[in-house]
mmCIF file of C-alpha atoms in Angstrom:
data_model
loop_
_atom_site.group_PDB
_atom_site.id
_atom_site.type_symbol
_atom_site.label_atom_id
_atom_site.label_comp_id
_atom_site.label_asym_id
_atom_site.label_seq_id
_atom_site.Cartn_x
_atom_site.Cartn_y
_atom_site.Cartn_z
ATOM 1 C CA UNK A 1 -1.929 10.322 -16.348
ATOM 2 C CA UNK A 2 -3.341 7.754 -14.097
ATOM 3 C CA UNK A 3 -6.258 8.171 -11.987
ATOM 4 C CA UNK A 4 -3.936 8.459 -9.139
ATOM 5 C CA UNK A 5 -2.350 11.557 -10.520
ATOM 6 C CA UNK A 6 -5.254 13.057 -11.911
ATOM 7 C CA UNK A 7 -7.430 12.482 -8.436
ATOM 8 C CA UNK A 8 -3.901 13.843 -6.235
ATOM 9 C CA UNK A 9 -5.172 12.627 -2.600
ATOM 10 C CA UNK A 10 -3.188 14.263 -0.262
ATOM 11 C CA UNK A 11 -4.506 11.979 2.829
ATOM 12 C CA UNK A 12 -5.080 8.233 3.340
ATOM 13 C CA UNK A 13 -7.228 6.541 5.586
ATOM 14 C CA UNK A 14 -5.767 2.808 6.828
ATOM 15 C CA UNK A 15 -9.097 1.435 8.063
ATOM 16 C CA UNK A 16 -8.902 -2.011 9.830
ATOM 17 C CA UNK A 17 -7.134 -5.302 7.994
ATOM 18 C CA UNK A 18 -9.723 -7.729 7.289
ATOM 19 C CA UNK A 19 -8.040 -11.374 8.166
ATOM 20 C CA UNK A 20 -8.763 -14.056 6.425
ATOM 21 C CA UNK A 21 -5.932 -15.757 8.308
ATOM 22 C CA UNK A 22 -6.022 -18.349 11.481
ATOM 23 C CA UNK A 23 -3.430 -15.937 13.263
ATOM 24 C CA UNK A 24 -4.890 -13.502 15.467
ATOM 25 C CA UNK A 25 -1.800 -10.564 15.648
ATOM 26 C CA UNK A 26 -1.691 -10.611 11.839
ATOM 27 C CA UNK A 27 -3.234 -7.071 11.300
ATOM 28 C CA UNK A 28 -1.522 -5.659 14.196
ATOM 29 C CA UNK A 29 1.586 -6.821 12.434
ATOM 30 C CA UNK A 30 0.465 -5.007 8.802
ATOM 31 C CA UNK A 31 -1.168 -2.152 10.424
ATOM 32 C CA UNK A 32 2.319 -1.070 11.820
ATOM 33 C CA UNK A 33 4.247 -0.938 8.668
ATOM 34 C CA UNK A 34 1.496 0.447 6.503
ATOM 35 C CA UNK A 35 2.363 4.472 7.977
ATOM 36 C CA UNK A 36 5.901 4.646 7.333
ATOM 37 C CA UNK A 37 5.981 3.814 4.033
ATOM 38 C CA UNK A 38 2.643 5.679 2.925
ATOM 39 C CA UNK A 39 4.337 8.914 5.041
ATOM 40 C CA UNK A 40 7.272 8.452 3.070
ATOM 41 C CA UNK A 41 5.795 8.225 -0.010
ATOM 42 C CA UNK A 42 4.423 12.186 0.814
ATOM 43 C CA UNK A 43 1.115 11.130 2.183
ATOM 44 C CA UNK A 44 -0.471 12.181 5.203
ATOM 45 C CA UNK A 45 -1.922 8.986 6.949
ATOM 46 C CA UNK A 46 -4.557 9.262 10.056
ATOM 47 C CA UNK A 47 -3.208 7.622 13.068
ATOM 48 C CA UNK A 48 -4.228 4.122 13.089
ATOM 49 C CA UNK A 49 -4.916 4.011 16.717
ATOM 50 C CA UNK A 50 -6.803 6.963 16.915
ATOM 51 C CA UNK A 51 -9.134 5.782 13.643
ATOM 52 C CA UNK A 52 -9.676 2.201 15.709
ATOM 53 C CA UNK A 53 -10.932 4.487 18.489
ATOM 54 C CA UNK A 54 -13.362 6.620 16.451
ATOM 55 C CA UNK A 55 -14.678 3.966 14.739
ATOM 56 C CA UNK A 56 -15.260 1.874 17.578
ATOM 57 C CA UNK A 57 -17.155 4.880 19.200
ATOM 58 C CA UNK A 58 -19.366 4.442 16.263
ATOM 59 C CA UNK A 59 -19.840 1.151 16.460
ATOM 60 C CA UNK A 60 -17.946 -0.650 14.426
ATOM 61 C CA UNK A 61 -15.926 -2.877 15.686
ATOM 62 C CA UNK A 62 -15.521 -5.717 12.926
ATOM 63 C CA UNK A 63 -13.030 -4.874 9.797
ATOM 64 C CA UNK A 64 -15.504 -6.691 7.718
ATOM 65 C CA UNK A 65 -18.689 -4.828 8.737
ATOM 66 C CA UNK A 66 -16.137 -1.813 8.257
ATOM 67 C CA UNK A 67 -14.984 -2.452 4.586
ATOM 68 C CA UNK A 68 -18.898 -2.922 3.712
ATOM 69 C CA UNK A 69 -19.397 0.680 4.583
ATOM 70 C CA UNK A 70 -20.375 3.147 1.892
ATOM 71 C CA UNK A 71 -16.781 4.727 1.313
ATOM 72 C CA UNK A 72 -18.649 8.088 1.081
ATOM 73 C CA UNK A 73 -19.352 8.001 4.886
ATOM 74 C CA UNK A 74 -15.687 6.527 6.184
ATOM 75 C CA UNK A 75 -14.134 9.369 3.985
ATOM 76 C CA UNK A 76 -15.997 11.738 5.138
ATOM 77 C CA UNK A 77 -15.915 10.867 9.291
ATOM 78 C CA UNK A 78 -12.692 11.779 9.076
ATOM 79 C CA UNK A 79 -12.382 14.486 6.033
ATOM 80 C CA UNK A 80 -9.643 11.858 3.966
ATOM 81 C CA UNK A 81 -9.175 11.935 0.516
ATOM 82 C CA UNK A 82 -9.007 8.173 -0.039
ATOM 83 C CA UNK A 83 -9.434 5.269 2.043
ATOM 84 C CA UNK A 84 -6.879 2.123 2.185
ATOM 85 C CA UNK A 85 -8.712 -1.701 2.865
ATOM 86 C CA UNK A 86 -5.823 -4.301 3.248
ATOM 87 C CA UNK A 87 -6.962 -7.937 3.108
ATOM 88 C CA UNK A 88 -4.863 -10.802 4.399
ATOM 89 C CA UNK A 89 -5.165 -13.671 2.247
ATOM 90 C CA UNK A 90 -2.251 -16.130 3.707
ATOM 91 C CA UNK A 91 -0.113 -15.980 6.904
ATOM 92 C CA UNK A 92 1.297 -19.310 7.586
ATOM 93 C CA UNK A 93 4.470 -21.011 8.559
ATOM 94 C CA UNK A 94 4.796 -24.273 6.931
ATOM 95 C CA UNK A 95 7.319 -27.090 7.703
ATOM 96 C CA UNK A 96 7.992 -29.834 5.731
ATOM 97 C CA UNK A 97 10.923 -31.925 5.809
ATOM 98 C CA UNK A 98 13.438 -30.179 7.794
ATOM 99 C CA UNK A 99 12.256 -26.613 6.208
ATOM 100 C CA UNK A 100 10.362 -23.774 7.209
ATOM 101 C CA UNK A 101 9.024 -21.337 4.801
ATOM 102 C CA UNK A 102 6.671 -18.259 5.783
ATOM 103 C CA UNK A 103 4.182 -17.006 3.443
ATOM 104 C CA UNK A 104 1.841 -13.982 3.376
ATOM 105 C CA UNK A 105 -0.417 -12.879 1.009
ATOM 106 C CA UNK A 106 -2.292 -9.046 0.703
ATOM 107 C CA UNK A 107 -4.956 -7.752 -1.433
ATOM 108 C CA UNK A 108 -4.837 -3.845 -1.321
ATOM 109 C CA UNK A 109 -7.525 -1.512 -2.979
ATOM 110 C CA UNK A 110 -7.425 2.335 -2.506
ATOM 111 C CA UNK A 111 -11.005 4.334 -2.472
ATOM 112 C CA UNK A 112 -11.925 8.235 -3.112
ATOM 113 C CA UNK A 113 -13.692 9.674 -0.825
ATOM 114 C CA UNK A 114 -16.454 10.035 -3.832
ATOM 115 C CA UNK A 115 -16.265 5.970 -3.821
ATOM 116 C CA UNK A 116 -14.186 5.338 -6.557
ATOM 117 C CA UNK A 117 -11.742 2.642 -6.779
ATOM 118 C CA UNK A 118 -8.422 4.041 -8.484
ATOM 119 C CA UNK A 119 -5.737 1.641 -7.893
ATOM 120 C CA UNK A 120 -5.606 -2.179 -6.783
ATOM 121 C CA UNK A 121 -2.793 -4.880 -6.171
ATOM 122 C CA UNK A 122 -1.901 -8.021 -4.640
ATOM 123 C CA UNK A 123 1.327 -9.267 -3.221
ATOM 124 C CA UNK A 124 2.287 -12.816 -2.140
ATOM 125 C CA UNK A 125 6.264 -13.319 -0.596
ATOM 126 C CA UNK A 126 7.539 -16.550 0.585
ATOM 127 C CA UNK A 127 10.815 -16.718 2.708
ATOM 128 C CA UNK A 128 12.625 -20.048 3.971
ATOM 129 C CA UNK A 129 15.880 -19.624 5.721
ATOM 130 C CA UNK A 130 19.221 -20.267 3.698
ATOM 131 C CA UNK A 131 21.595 -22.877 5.430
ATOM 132 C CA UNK A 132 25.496 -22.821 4.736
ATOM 133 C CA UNK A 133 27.281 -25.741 3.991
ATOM 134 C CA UNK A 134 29.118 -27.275 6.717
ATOM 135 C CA UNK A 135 31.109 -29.646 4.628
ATOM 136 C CA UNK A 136 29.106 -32.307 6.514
ATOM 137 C CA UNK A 137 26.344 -34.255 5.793
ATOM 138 C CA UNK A 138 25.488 -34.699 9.250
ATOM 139 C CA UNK A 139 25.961 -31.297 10.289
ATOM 140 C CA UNK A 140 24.058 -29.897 7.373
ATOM 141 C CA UNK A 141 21.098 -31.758 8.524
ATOM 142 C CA UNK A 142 21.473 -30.511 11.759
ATOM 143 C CA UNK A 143 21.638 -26.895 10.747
ATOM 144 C CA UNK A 144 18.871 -27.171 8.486
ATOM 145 C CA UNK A 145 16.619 -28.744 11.305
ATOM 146 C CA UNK A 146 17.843 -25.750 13.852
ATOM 147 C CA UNK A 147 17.265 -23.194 11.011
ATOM 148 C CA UNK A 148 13.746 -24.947 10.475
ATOM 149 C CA UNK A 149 12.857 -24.848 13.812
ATOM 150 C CA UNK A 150 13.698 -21.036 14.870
ATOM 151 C CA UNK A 151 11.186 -20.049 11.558
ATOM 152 C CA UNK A 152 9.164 -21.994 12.951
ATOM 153 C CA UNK A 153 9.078 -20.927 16.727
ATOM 154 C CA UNK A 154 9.542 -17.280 15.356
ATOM 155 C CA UNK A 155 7.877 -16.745 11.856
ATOM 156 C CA UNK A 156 10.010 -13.648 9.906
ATOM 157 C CA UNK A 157 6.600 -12.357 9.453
ATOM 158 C CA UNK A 158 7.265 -8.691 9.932
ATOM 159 C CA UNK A 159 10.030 -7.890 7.514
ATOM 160 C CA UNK A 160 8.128 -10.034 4.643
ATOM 161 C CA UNK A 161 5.152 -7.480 5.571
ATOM 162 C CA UNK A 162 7.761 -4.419 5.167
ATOM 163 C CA UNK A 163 9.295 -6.095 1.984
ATOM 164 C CA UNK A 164 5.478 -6.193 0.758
ATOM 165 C CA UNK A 165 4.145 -2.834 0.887
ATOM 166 C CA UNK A 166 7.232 -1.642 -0.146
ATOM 167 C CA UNK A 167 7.250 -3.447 -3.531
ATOM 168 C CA UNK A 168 3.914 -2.867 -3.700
ATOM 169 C CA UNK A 169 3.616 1.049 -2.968
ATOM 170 C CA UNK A 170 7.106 2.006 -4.429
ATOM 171 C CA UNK A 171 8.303 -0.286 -6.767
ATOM 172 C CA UNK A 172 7.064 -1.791 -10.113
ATOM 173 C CA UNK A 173 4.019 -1.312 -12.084
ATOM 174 C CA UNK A 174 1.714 -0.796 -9.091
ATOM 175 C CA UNK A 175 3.746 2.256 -7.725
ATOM 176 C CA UNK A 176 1.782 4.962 -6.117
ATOM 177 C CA UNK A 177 2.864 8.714 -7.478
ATOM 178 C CA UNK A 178 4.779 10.905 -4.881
ATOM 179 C CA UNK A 179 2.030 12.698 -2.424
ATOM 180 C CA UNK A 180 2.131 16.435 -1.696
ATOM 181 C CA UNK A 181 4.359 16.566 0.954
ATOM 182 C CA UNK A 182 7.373 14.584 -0.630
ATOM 183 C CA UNK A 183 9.661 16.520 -1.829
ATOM 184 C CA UNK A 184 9.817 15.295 -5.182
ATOM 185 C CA UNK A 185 6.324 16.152 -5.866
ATOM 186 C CA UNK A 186 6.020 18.979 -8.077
ATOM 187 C CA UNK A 187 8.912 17.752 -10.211
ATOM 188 C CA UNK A 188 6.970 14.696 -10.891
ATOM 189 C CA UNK A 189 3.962 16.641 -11.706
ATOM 190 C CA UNK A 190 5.501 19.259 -13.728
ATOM 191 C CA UNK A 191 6.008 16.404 -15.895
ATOM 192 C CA UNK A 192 1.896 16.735 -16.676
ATOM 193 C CA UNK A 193 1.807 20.275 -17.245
ATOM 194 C CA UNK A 194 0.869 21.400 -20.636
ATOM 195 C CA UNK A 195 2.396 24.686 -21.198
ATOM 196 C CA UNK A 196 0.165 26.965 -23.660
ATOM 197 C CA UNK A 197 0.729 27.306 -26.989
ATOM 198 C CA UNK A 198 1.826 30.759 -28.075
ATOM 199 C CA UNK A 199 -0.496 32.765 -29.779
ATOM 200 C CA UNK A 200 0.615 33.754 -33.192
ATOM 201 C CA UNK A 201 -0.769 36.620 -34.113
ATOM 202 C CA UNK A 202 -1.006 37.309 -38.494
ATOM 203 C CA UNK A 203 0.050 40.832 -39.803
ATOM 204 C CA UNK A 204 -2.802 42.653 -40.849
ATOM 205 C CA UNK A 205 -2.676 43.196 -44.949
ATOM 206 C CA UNK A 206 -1.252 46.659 -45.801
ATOM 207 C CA UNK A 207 -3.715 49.185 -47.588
ATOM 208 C CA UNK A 208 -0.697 50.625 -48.547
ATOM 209 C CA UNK A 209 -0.790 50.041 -52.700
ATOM 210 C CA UNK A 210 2.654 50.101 -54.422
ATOM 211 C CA UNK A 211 2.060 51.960 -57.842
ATOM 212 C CA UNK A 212 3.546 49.390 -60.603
#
């Protein structure tokens, strides 16, 4: 087994995104789509507004200052198994030559709540709009520039950041096991279970003595 599936959390804590990023409504963007696809997996997952609150009450109010806490502590505020730090790396638009393409880039890390880091991974997706072929030069030109331009003015940030946590947390190498409330779950971890080996139990010799 993994250390995932020997540890079995049963709740995640998403704590704040740290953004390394020029673009201000990048974690807000992450933050939403981080939930569903943990919950789905089987895992409960605190609400993120109401862990924003709490730790703000406490005083911190900076994702950095946040990840730097001793795991121990965060886990333990709010009774969670394991705790979830998201970094953006990359969340850009870039145009060049009648062509948009949108990038974003994550670092992910999962914590116990004793401080132990289990499972890690990284994810970087591009997208740049496809243009059909009008059959004219012209026109394609045109399209591509219009195409260009609406990636631009409206990045397709959010379903790059769905298409990234869900390769991440359910496809590939890096998938997390099934949490306790999925209902797959104890198929997948009957899987593990050993079952004991029957005891075989030798005859006694007879005292019995045949005469020859």
């Amino acid at each position: 087994m993994s250390e995932f599936e020997q540890l079995r959390p049963a709740s995640i804590l998403v704590v704040p995104v740290v953004n390394k990023s020029v673009d201000v409504e990048a974690p807000t963007y992450l933050l939403t789509t981080l939930p569903m696809v943990l919950g789905n997996k089987g895992y409960y997952v605190f609400p993120i507004n109401t862990v924003k609150t709490i730790l703000d009450h406490e005083g911190f109010y900076e994702p950095a200052e946040i990840h730097a806490q001793p795991p121990e502590s965060l886990a333990a505020m709010f009774g969670a198994d394991c705790i979830l730090y998201v970094t953006i790396n990359e969340w850009t638009s870039q145009y060049i030559l009648l062509s948009t393409t949108t990038i974003v880039d994550f670092s992910y890390r999962i914590v116990s709540k004793d401080g132990h880091e289990f499972w890690r991974a990284r994810k970087q997706l591009t997208y740049s709009p496809q243009n059909s072929d009008t059959g004219n030069g012209l026109g394609n030109l045109i399209s591509a520039a219009i195409s260009a331009a609406m990636e631009r003015a409206k990045p397709n940030y959010l379903p790059l950041t769905r298409q990234a946590n869900s390769e991440v947390f359910l496809l590939n190498r890096t998938a997390i096991p099934p949490g306790p409330y999925a209902t797959n779950y104890q198929e997948y971890y009957s899987q593990f279970e050993i079952t004991p080996a029957t005891k075989t139990v030798t005859p006694a010799p007879s005292s019995d003595k045949v005469a020859p």
